[in-house]
mmCIF file of C-alpha atoms in Angstrom:
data_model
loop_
_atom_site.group_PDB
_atom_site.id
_atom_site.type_symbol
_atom_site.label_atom_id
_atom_site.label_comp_id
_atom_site.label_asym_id
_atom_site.label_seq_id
_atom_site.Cartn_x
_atom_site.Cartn_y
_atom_site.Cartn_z
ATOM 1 C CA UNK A 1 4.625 23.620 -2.939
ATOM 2 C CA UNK A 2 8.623 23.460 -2.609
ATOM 3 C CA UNK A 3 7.901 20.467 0.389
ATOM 4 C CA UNK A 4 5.058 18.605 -1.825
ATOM 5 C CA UNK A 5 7.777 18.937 -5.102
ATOM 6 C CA UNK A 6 10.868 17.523 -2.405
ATOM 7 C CA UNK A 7 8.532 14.700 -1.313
ATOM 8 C CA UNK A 8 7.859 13.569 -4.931
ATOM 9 C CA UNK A 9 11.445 13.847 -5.661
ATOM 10 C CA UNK A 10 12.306 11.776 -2.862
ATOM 11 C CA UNK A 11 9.897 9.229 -3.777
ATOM 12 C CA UNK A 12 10.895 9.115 -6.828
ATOM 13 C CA UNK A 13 14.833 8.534 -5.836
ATOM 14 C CA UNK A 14 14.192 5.767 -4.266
ATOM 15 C CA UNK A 15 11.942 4.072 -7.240
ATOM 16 C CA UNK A 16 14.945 4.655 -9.652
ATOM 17 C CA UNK A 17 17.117 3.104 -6.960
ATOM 18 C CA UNK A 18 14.728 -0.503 -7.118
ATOM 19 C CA UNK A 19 14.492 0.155 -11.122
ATOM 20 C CA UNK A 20 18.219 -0.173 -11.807
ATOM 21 C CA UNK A 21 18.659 -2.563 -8.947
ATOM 22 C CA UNK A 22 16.926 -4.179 -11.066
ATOM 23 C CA UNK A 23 18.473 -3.134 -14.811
ATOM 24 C CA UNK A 24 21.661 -4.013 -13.393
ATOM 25 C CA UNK A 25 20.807 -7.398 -11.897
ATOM 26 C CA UNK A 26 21.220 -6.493 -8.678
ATOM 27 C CA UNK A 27 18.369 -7.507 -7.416
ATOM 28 C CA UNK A 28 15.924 -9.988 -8.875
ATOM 29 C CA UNK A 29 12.247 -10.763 -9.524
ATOM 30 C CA UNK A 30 11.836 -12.886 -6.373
ATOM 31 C CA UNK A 31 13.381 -9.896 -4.315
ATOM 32 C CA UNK A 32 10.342 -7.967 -5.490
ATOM 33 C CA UNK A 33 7.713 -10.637 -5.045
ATOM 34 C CA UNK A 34 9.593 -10.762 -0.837
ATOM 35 C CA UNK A 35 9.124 -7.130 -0.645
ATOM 36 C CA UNK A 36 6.331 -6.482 -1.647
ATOM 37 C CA UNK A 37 4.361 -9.766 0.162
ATOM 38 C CA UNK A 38 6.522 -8.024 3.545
ATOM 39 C CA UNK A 39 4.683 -4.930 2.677
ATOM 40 C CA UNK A 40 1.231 -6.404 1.699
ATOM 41 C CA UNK A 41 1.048 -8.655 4.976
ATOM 42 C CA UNK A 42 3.267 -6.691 7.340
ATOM 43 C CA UNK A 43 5.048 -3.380 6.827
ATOM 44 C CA UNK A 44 1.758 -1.411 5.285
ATOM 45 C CA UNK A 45 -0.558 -2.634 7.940
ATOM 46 C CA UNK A 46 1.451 -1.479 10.644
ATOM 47 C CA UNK A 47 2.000 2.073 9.274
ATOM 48 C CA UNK A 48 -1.553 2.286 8.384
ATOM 49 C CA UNK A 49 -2.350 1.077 11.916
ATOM 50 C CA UNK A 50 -0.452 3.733 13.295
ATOM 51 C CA UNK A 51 -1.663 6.805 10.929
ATOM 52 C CA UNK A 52 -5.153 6.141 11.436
ATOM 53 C CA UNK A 53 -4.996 5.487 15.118
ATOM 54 C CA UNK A 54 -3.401 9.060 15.104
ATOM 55 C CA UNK A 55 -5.854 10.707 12.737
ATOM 56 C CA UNK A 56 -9.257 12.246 13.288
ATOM 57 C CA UNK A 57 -11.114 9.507 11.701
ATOM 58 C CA UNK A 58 -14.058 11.182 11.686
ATOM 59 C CA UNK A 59 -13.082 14.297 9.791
ATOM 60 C CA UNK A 60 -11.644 11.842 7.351
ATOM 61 C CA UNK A 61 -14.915 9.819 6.606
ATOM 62 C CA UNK A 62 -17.053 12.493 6.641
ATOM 63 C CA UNK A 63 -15.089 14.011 3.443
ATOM 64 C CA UNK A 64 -12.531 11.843 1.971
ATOM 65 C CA UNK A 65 -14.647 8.639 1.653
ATOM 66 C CA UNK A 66 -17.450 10.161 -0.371
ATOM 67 C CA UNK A 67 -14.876 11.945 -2.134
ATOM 68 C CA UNK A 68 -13.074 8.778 -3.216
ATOM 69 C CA UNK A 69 -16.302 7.225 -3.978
ATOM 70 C CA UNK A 70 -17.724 9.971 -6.360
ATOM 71 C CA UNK A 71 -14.539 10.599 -8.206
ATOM 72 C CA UNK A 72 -13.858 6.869 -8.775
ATOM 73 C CA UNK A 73 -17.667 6.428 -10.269
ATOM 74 C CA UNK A 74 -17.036 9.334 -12.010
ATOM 75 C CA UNK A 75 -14.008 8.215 -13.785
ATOM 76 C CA UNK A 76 -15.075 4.325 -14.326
ATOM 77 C CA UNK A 77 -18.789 6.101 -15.642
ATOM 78 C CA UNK A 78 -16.699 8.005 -18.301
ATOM 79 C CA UNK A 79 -14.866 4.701 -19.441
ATOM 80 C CA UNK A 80 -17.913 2.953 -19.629
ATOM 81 C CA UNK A 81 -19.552 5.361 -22.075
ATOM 82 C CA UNK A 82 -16.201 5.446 -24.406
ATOM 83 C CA UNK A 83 -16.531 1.387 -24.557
ATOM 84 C CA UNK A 84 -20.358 2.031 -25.380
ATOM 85 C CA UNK A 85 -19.852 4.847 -28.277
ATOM 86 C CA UNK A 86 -16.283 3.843 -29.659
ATOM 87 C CA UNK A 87 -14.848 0.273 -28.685
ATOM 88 C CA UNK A 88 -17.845 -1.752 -28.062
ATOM 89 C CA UNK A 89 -16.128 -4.012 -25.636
ATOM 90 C CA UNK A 90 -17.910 -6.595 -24.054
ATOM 91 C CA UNK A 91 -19.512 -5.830 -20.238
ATOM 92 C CA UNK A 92 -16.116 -7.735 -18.497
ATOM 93 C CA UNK A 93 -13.282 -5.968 -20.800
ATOM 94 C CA UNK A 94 -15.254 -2.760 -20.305
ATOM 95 C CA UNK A 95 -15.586 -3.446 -16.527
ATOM 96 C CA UNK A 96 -11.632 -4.086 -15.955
ATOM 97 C CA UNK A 97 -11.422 -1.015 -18.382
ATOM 98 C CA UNK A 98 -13.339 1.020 -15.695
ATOM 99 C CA UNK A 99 -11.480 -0.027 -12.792
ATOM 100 C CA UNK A 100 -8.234 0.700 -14.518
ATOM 101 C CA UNK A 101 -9.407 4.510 -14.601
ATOM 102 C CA UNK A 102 -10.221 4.698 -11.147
ATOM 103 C CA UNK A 103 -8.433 2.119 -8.812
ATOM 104 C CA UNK A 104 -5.545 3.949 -7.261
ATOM 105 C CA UNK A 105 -2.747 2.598 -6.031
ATOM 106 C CA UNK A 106 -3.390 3.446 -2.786
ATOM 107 C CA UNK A 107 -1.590 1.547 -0.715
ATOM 108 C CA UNK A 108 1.878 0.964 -2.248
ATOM 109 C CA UNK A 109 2.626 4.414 -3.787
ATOM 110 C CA UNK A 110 -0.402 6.868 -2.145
ATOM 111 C CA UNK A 111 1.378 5.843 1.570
ATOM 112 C CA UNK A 112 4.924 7.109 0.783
ATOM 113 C CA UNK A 113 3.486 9.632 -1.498
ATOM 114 C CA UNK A 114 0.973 10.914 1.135
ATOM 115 C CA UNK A 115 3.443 11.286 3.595
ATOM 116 C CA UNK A 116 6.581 12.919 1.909
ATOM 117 C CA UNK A 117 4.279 15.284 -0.243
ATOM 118 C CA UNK A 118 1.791 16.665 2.503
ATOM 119 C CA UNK A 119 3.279 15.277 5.854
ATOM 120 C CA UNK A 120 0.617 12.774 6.613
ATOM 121 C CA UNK A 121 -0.908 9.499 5.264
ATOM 122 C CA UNK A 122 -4.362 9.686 7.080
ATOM 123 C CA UNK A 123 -6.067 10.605 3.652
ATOM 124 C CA UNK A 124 -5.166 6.913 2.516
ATOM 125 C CA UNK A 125 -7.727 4.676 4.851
ATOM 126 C CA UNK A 126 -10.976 6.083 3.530
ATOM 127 C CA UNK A 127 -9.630 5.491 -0.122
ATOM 128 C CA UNK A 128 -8.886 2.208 0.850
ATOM 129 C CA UNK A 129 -11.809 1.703 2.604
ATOM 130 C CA UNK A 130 -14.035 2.496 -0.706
ATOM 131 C CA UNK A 131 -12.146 0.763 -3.155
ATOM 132 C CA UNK A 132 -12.036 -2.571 -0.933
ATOM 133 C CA UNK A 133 -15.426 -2.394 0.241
ATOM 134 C CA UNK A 134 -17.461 -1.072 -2.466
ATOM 135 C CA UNK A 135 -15.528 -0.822 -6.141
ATOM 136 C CA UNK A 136 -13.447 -3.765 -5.453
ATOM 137 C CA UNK A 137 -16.859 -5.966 -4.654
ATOM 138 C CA UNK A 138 -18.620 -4.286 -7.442
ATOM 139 C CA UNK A 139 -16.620 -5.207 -9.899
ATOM 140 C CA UNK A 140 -15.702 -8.386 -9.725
ATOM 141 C CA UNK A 141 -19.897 -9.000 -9.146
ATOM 142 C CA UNK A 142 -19.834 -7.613 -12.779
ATOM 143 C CA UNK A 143 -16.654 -9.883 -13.877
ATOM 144 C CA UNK A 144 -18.312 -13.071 -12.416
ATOM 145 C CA UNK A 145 -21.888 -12.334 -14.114
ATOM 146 C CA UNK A 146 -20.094 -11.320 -17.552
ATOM 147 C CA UNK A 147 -17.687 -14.373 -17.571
ATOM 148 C CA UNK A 148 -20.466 -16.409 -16.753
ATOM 149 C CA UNK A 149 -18.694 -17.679 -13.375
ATOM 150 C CA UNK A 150 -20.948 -18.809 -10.420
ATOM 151 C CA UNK A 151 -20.919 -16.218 -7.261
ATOM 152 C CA UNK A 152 -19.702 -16.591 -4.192
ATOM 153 C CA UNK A 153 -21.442 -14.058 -2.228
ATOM 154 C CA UNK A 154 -20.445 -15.388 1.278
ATOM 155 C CA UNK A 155 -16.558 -14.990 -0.485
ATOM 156 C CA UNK A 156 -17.613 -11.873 -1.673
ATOM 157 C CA UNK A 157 -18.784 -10.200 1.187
ATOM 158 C CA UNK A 158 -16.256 -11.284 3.633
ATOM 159 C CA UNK A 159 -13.176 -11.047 1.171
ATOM 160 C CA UNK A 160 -12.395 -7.689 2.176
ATOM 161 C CA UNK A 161 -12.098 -8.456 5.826
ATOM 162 C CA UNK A 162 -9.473 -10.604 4.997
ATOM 163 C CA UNK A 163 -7.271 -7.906 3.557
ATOM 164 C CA UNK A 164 -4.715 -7.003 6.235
ATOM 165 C CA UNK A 165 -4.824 -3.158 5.213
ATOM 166 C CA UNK A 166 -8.491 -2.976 6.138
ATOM 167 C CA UNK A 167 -8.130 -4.740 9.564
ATOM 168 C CA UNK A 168 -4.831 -2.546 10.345
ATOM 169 C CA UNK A 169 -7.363 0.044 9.390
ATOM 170 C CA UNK A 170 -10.696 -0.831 11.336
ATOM 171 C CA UNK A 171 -7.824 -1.774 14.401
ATOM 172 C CA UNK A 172 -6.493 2.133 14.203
ATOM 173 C CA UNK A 173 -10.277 3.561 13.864
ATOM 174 C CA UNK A 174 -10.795 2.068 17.185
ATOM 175 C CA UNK A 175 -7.583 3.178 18.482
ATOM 176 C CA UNK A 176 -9.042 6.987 17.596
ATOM 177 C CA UNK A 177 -12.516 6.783 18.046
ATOM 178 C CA UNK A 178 -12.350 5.184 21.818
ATOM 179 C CA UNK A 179 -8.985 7.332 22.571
ATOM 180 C CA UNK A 180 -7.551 4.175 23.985
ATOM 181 C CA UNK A 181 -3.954 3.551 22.981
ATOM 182 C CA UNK A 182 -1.835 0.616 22.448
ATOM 183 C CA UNK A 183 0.679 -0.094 25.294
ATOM 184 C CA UNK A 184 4.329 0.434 24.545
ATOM 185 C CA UNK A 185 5.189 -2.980 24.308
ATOM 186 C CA UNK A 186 3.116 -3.279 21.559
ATOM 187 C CA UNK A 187 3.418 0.052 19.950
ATOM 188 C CA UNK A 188 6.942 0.290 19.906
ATOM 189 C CA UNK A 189 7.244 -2.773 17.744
ATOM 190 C CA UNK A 190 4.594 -1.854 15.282
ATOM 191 C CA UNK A 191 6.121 1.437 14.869
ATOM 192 C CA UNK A 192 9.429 -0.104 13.810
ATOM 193 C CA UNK A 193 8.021 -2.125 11.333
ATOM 194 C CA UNK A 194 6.109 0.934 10.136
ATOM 195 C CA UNK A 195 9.166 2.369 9.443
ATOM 196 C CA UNK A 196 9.998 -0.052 6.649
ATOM 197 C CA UNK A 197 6.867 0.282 4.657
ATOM 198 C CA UNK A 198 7.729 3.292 2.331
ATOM 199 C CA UNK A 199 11.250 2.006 1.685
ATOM 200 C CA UNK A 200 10.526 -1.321 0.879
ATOM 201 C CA UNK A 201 7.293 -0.621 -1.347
ATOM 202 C CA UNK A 202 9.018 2.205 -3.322
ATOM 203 C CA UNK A 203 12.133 -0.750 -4.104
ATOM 204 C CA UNK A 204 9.671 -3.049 -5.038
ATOM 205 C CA UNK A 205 7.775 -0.579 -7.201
ATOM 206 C CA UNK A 206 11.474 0.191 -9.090
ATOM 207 C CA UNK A 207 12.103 -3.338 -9.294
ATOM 208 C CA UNK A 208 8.221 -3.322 -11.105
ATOM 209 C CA UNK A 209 9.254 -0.917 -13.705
ATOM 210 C CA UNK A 210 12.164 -3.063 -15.270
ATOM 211 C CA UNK A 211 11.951 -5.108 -18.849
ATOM 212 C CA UNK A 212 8.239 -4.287 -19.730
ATOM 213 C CA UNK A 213 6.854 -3.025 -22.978
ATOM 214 C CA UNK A 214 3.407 -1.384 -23.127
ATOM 215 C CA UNK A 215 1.153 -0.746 -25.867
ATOM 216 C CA UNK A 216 2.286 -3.317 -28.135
ATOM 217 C CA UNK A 217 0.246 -3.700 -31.212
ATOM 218 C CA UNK A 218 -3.652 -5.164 -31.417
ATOM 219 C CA UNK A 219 -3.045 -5.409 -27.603
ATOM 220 C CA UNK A 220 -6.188 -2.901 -26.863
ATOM 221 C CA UNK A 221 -3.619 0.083 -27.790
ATOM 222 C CA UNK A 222 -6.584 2.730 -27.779
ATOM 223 C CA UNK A 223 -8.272 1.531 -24.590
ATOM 224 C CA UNK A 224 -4.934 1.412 -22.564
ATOM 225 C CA UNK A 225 -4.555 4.677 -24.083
ATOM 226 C CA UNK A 226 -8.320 6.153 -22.899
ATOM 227 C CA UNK A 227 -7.912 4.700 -19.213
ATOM 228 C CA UNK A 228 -4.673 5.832 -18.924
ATOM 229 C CA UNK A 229 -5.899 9.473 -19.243
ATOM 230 C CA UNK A 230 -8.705 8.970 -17.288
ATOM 231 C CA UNK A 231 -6.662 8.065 -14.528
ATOM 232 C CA UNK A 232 -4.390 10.203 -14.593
ATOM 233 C CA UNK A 233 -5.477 13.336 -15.920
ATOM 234 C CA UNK A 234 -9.111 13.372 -15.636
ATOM 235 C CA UNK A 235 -9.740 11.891 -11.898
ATOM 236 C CA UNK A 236 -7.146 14.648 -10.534
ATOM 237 C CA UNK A 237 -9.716 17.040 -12.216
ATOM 238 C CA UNK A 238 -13.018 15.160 -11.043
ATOM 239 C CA UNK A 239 -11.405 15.368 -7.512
ATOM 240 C CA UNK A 240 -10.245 19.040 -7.466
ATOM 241 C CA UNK A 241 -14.004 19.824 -8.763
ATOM 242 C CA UNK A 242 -15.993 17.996 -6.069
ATOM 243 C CA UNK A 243 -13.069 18.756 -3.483
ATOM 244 C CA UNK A 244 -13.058 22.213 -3.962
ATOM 245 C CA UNK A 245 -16.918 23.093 -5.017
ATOM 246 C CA UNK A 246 -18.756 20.037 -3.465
ATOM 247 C CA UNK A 247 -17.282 19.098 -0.029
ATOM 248 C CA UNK A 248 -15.441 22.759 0.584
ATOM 249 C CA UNK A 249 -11.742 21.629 0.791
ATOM 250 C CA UNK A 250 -9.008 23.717 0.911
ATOM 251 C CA UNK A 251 -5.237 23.875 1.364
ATOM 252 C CA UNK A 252 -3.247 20.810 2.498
ATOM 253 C CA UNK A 253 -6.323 18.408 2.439
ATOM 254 C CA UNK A 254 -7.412 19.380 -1.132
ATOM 255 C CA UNK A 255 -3.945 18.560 -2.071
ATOM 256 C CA UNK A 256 -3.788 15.419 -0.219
ATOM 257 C CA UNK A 257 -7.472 14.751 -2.152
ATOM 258 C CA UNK A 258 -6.271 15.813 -5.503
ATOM 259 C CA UNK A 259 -2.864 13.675 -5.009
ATOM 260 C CA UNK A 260 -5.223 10.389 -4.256
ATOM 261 C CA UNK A 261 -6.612 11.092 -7.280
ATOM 262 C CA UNK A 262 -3.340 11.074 -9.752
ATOM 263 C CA UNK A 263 -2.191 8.231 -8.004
ATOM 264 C CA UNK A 264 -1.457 5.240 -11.076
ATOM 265 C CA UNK A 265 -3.573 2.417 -11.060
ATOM 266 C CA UNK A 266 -3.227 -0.308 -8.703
ATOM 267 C CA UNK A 267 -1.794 -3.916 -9.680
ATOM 268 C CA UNK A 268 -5.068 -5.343 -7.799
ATOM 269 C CA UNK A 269 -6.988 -4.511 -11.180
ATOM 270 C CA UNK A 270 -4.690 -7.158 -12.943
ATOM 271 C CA UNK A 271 -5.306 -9.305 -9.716
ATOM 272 C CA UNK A 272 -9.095 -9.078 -10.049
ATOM 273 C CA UNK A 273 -8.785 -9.625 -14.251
ATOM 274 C CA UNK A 274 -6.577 -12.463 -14.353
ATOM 275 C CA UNK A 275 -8.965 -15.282 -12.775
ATOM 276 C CA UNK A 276 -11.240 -14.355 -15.416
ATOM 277 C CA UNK A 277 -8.922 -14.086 -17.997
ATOM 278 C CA UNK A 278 -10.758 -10.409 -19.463
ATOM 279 C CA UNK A 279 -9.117 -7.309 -20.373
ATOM 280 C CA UNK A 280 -5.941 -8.440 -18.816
ATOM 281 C CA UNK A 281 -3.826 -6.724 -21.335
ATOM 282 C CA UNK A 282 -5.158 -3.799 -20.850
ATOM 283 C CA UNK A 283 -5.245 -3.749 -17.186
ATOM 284 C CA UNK A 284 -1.510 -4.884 -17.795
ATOM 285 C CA UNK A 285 -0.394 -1.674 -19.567
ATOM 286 C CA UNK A 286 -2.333 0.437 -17.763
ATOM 287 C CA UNK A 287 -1.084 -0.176 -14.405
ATOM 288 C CA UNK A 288 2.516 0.429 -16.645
ATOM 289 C CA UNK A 289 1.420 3.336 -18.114
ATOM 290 C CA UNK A 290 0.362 5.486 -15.028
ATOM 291 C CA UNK A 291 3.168 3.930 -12.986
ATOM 292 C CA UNK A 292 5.039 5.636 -15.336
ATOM 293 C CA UNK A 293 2.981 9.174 -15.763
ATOM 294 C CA UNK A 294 2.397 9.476 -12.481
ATOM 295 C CA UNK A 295 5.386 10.893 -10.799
ATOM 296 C CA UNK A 296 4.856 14.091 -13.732
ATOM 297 C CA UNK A 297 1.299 14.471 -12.889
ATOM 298 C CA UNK A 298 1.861 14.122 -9.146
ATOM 299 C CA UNK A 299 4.628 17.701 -9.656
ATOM 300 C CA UNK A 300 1.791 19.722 -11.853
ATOM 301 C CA UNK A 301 -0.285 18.773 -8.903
ATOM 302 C CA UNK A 302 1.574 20.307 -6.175
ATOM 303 C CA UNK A 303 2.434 23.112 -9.009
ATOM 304 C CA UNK A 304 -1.075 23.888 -9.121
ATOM 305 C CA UNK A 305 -2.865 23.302 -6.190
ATOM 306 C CA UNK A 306 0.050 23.489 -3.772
#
């Protein structure tokens, strides 16, 4: 537990460092938007490259992918049913509403996290994997038919193959499936700009944190409130359950499972909301909200299953 607690710590150092980079005016809002387009498009891709090409991607689909899968419909099915019995949303706010309780953030804070808490980030891919290939289609079929917006399915079906992530991804799969390795030319290179990736998301995510107020007033308080716990309290639960009981985890990769799980929500959710203008509030302050919980329910994770 004492290297999964110093991991989180870590992290979290370097967060406040962005945050009052930012508080102090240090550093500005087009820093951010640099650092974390560098990371989106350049930094991430390479370290995910590298971890998965170096990972038994096998073991990790056979387990972590259905994993990710359940746990997410899990959570989104629970949000669902509190729109149907208590708030009465329509099917788009109730839709971002879901995703909000079971998107992780993956990519910019599961990576660093990952790897400082349990020494490796191959456990990120396959929940990448699921929520660009299946949630991420999903729900934005269900935005599209609730807004009334005409579907794309040829954009639909090839938009995640035009996410960087998932090509560095399917690019490293190859690498460890066929056993074939990159020469040194090329792998030295990548694995340089690898090494950027956690410190430059973790700034970005500080710099993310500064001058925003959640929860204001009429602003879908309750809801925000609902898929905030979801996310972060429930889904760690949902995940231990099926890790432990379903798929047989134990040790270091149910903790790696369980920490995908309390991960906050990703900013993609307000991504996918904003074209359609639905639930973007709440998608707003819930992305805050967890951003904020996390790092306190990522510690009583290692406490308890570390």
């Amino acid at each position: 537990m004492g290297g999964v607690v110093s991991g989180i710590l870590i992290v979290s150092a370097v967060i406040a460092v962005g945050y009052f980079a930012a508080r102090f005016g240090i550093l500005g809002q087009e820093v951010q938007g640099a650092l974390t387009s560098t990371a989106y498009y350049v930094t991430n891709p390479a370290l995910l490259f590298t971890v998965v090409a170096g990972s038994d991607i096998r073991a990790a689909l056979g387990t972590d992918a259905p994993l990710a899968l359940l746990s997410a419909a899990m959570a989104g099915l629970l949000y669902c049913l509190a729109s149907f019995l208590f708030f009465r949303r329509p099917a788009a706010e109730t839709a971002v509403g879901a995703m909000a309780s079971s998107y992780a953030n993956a990519n910019n804070i599961g990576i660093p996290v990952s790897l400082y808490a349990v020494g490796t980030a191959q456990h990120v891919a396959p929940v990448l994997l699921v929520q660009i290939l299946v949630l991420a289609p999903f729900y934005l079929t269900v935005l599209g038919v609730a807004s009334g917006s005409k579907i794309s399915w040829k954009k639909l079906l090839l938009q995640p193959f035009a996410n960087p992530m998932i090509i560095a991804s399917g690019l490293g799969a190859a690498v460890a499936l066929t056993g074939r390795h990159a020469p040194d030319l090329l792998q030295k290179p990548i694995d340089m700009l690898a090494g950027g990736a956690v410190p430059m998301v973790l700034l970005a995510f500080g710099l993310s944190l500064a001058g925003r107020a959640p929860l204001q007033k009429g602003d879908g308080r309750t809801e925000t409130l609902v898929a905030t716990f979801l996310k972060i309290a429930a889904m760690p639960v949902i995940v231990w359950v099926l890790g432990r009981f379903v798929f047989g985890l134990e040790g270091q990769h149910l903790l790696a499972s369980v920490i995908m799980g309390a991960l906050p929500t990703a900013q993609n959710v307000f991504l996918f909301a904003s074209p359609y203008g639905r639930g973007m509030t709440v998608a707003r302050d819930v992305i805050l909200c967890t951003t904020l919980l996390s790092i306190g329910a990522l510690l009583v994770v290692a406490w308890l299953v570390g």
